[in-house]
Coordinates of C-alpha atoms in Angstrom, one line a residue:
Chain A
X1 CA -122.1 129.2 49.3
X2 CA -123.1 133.1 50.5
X3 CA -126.4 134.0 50.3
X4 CA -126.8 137.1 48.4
X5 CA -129.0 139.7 47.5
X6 CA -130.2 137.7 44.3
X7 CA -131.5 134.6 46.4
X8 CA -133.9 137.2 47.9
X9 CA -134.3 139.1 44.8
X10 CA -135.0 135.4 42.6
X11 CA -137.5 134.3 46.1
X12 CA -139.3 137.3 46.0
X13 CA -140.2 137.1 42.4
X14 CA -141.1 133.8 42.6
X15 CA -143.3 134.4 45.6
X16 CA -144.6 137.6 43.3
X17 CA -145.5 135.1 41.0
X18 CA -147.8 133.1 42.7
X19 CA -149.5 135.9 43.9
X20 CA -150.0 136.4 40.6
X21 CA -151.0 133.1 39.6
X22 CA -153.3 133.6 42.5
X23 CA -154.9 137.2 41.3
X24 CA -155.7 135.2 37.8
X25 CA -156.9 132.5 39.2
X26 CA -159.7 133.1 41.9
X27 CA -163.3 134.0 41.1
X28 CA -163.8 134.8 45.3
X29 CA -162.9 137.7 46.1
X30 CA -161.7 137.0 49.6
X31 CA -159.2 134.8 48.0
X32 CA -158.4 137.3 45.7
X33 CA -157.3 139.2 49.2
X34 CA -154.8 136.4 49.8
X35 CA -153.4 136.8 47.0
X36 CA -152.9 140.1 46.8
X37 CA -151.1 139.5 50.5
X38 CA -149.1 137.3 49.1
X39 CA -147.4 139.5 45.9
X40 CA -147.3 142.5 48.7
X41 CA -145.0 140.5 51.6
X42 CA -143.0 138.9 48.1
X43 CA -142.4 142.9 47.7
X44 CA -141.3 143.7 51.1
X45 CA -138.9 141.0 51.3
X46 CA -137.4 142.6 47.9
X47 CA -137.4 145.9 49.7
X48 CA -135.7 144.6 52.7
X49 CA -133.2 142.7 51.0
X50 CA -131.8 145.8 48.5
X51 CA -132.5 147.6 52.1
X52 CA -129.4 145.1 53.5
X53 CA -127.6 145.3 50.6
X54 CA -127.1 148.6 50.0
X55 CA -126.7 149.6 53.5
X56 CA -129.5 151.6 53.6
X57 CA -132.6 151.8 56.0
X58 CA -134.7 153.1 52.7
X59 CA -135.8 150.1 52.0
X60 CA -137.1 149.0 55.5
X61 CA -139.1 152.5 55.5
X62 CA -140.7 151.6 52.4
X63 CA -141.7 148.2 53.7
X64 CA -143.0 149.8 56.6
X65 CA -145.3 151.9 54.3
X66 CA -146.4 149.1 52.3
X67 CA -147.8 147.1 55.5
X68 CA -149.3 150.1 56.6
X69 CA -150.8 150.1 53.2
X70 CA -151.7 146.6 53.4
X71 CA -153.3 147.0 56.8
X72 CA -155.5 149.7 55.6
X73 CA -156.8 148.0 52.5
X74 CA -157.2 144.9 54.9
X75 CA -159.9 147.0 56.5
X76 CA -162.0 149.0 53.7
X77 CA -161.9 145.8 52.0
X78 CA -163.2 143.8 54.4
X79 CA -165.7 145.8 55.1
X80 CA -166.5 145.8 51.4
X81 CA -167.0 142.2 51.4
X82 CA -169.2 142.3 54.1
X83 CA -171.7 144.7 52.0
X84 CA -171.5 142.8 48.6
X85 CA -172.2 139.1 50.6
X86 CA -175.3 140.8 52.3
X87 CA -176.1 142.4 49.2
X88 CA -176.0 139.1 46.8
X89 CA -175.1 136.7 49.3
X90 CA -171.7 134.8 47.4
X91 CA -168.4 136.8 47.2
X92 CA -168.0 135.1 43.3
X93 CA -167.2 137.3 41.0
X94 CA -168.9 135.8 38.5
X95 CA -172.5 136.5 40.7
X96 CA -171.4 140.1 42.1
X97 CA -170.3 141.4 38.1
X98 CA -172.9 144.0 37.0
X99 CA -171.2 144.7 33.6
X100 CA -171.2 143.2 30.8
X101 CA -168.0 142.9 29.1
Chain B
X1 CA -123.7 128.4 56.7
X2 CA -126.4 129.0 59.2
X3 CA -127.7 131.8 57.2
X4 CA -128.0 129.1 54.1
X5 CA -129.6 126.5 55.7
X6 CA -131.9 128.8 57.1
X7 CA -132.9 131.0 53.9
X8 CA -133.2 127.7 52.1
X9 CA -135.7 126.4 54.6
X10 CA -137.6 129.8 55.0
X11 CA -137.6 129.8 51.0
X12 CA -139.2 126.4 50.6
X13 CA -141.5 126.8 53.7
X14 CA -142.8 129.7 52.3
X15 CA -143.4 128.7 48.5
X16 CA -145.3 125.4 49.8
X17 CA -147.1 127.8 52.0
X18 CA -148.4 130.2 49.8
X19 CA -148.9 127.5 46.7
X20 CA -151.4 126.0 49.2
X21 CA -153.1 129.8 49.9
X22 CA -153.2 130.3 46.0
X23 CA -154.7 126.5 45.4
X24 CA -156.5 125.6 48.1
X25 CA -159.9 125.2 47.8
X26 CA -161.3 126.1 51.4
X27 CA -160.9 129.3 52.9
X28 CA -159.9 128.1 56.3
X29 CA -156.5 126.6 54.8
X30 CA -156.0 129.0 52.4
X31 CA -156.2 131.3 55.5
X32 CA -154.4 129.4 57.7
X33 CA -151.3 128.6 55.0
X34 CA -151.0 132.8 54.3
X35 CA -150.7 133.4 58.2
X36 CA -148.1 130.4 58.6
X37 CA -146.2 131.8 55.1
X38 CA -146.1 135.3 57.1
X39 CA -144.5 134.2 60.0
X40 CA -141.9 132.1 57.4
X41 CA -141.3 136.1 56.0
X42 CA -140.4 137.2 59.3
X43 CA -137.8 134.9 59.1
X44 CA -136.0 136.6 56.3
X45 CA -136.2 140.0 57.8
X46 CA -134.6 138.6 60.9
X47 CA -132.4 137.3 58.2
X48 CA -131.1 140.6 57.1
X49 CA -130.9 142.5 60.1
X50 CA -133.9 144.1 60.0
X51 CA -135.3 143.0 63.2
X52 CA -137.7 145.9 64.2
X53 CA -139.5 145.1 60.3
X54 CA -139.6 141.3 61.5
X55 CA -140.9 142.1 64.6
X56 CA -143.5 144.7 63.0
X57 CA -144.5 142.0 60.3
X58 CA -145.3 139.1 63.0
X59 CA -147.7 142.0 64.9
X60 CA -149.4 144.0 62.6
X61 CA -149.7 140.7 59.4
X62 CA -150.2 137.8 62.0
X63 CA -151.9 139.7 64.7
X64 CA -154.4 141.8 62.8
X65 CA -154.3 141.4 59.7
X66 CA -154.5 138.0 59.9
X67 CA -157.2 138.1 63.0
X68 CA -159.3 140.7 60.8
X69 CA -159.4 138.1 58.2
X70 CA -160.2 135.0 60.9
X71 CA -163.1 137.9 61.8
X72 CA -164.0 138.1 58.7
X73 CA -165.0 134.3 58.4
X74 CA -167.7 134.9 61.1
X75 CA -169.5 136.6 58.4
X76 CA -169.0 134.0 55.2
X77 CA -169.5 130.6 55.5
X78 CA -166.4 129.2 56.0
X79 CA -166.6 125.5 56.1
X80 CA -168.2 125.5 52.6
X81 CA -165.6 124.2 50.0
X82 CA -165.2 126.9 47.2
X83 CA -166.7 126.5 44.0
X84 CA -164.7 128.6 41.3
X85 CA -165.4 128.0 37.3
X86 CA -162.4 128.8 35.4
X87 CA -162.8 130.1 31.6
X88 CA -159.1 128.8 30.7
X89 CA -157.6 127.2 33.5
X90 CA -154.2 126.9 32.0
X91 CA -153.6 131.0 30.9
X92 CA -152.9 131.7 35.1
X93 CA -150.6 129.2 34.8
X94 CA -148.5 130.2 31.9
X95 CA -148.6 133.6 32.3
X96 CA -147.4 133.4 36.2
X97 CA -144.7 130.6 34.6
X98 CA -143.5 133.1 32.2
X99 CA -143.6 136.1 34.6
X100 CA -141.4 133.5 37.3
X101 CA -139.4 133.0 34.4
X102 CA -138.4 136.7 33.4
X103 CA -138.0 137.5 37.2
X104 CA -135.4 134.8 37.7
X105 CA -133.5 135.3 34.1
X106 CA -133.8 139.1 35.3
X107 CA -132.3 139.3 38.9
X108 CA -129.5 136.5 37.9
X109 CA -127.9 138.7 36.0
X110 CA -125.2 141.0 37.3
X111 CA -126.2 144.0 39.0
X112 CA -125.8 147.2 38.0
X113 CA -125.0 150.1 39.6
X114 CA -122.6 148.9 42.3
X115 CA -121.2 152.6 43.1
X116 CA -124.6 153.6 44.6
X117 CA -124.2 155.4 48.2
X118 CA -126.4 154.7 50.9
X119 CA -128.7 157.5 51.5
X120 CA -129.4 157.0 55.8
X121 CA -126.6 154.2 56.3
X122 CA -127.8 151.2 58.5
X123 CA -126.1 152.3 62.3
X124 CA -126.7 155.7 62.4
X125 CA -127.6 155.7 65.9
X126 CA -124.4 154.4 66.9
X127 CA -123.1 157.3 67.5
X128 CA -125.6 158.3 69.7
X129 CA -124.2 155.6 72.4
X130 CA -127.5 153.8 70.9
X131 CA -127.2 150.6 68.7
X132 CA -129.8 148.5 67.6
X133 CA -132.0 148.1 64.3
X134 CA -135.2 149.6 66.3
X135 CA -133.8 152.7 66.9
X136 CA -132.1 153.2 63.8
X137 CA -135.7 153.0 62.5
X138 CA -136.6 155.5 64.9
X139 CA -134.3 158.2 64.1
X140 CA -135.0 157.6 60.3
X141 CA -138.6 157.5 60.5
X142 CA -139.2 160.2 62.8
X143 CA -136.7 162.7 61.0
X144 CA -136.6 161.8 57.0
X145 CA -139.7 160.0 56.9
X146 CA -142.2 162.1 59.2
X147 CA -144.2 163.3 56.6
X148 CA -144.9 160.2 55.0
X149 CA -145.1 158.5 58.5
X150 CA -148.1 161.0 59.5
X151 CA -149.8 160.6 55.9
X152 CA -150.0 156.8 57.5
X153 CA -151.5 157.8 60.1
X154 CA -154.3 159.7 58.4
X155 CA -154.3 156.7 56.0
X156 CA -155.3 154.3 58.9
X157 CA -157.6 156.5 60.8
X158 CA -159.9 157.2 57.5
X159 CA -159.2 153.2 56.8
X160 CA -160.7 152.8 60.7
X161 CA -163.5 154.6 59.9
X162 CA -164.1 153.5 56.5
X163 CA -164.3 150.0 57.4
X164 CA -166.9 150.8 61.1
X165 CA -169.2 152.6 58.4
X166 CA -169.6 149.8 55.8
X167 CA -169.5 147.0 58.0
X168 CA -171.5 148.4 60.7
X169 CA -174.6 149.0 58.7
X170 CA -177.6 146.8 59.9
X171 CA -175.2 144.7 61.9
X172 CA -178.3 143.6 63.8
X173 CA -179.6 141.6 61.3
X174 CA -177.9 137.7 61.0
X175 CA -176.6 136.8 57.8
X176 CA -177.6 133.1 58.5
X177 CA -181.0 133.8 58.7
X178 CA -180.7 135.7 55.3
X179 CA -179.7 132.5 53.7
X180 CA -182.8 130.5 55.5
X181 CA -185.2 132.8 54.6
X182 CA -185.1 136.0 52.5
X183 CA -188.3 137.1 52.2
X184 CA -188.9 137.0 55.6
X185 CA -185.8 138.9 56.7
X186 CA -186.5 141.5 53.5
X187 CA -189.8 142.2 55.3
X188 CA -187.4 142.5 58.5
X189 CA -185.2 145.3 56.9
X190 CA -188.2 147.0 55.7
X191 CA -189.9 147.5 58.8
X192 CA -187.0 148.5 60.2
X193 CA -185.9 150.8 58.2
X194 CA -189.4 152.5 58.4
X195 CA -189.4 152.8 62.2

């Protein structure tokens, strides 16, 4: 059996998926962070693997940019976090909302 | 047959992984599960030849992202389990289901588009007297991709700063002691915000 490119395409779905299931899911927002990591590494390994199969470095430049991406957010959101916990002291969602809706 | 065994154990390594980062209920594992599931998505780039992304992903995820986040937990308790109240538990649940569901009904059918060209063909350096993923990445990213490569750059500098500014602020006063006593460190940031 030959691995092809809809093994990757079907795993990074799936790991998509629970990155999703994780986005809905969590009421802390540095858990939310996780999974927001994990649905962006499920999208690199897509781009990587249409990257291989086509031939083409494309898809390896775009996965560059997305972890560069992903680093940056990393960092403003981070230091995000640190200004809503000393502000209300929890990172729940459910204490930080302001709006009603 | 190499290649199967291994995708099928970098596959299942990194569902279990990240199941346990979406579902666990203490940030340490949840943390420690999404660093161990990166390292399982190296794999797969070293998989499919691209060795430089692999190599980029185990440095920059891993190494900093990764060590930002273990930073991070110096700041929020961290050995506290997680309280979370969930309005309808089950809704994440289906809705991820279904969206699994489409993806997998959607990339197992044949694919289109089979006469598409590559645009910058994997071993262009080769003719260089060069050979290697890395510098294949090199020649693309620093001719096709140098505009988008220096927008990065700016991206990450004004990230950098972005993050010393709002972190920064009153980094002299503890957060622990916020929790012991508020009134007493509000009086704190008062005075010293007067002085």
């Amino acid at each position: 059996m030959e691995i092809g490119i809809g093994h990757y395409l079907i795993l990074s779905g799936l790991l998509f998926s629970i990155g999703f299931v994780g986005v809905l899911r969590r009421k802390n927002l540095l858990m939310l962070f996780f999974a927001t990591e994990v649905m962006l590494n499920a999208v690199n390994v897509a781009f990587a693997a249409i990257g291989n199969y086509y031939g083409d470095l494309s898809g390896q430049m775009f996965a560059f940019f997305v972890i560069a991406v992903a680093a940056s957010e990393v960092a403003v959101g981070l230091g995000l976090l640190i200004v809503l916990y000393k502000k209300y002291g929890s990172l729940d969602l459910d204490v930080i909302a302001t709006m009603k809706g | 047959m190499y290649e199967v065994i291994a995708f099928y154990i970098f596959a299942i390594s990194t569902m279990v992984l990240f199941t346990i980062t979406v579902m666990s209920k203490n940030v340490l594992y949840a943390m420690t599960a999404l660093a161990a599931g990166m390292v399982m998505i190296s794999g797969f780039f070293f998989l499919l030849g691209a060795d430089f992304l692999g190599v980029v992903q185990l440095i920059v995820y891993v190494g900093a992202v990764m060590a930002l986040y273990a930073f991070s937990m110096m700041f929020f308790d961290a050995t506290k389990d997680i309280k979370e109240k969930h309005q309808n538990p089950s809704l994440a649940f289906v809705l991820g289901g279904l969206m699994a569901l489409v993806f997998v009904i959607m990339f197992s059918a044949p694919i289109i588009g089979e006469n598409i060209q590559a645009l910058y063909p994997v071993g262009l350096a080769e003719g260089l007297g060069a050979f290697g993923n890395a510098q294949d990445v090199g020649l693309v990213l620093f001719t096709k991709y140098l505009v988008p490569f220096e927008v990065a750059a700016v991206m990450l500098l004004v990230a950098m700063i972005a993050g010393i500014i709002l972190a920064g602020k009153k980094m002299d006063y503890s957060l622990t002691e916020c929790e012991a006593s508020d009134k007493e460190l509000e009086d704190e940031i008062l005075k010293g915000g007067a002085k």
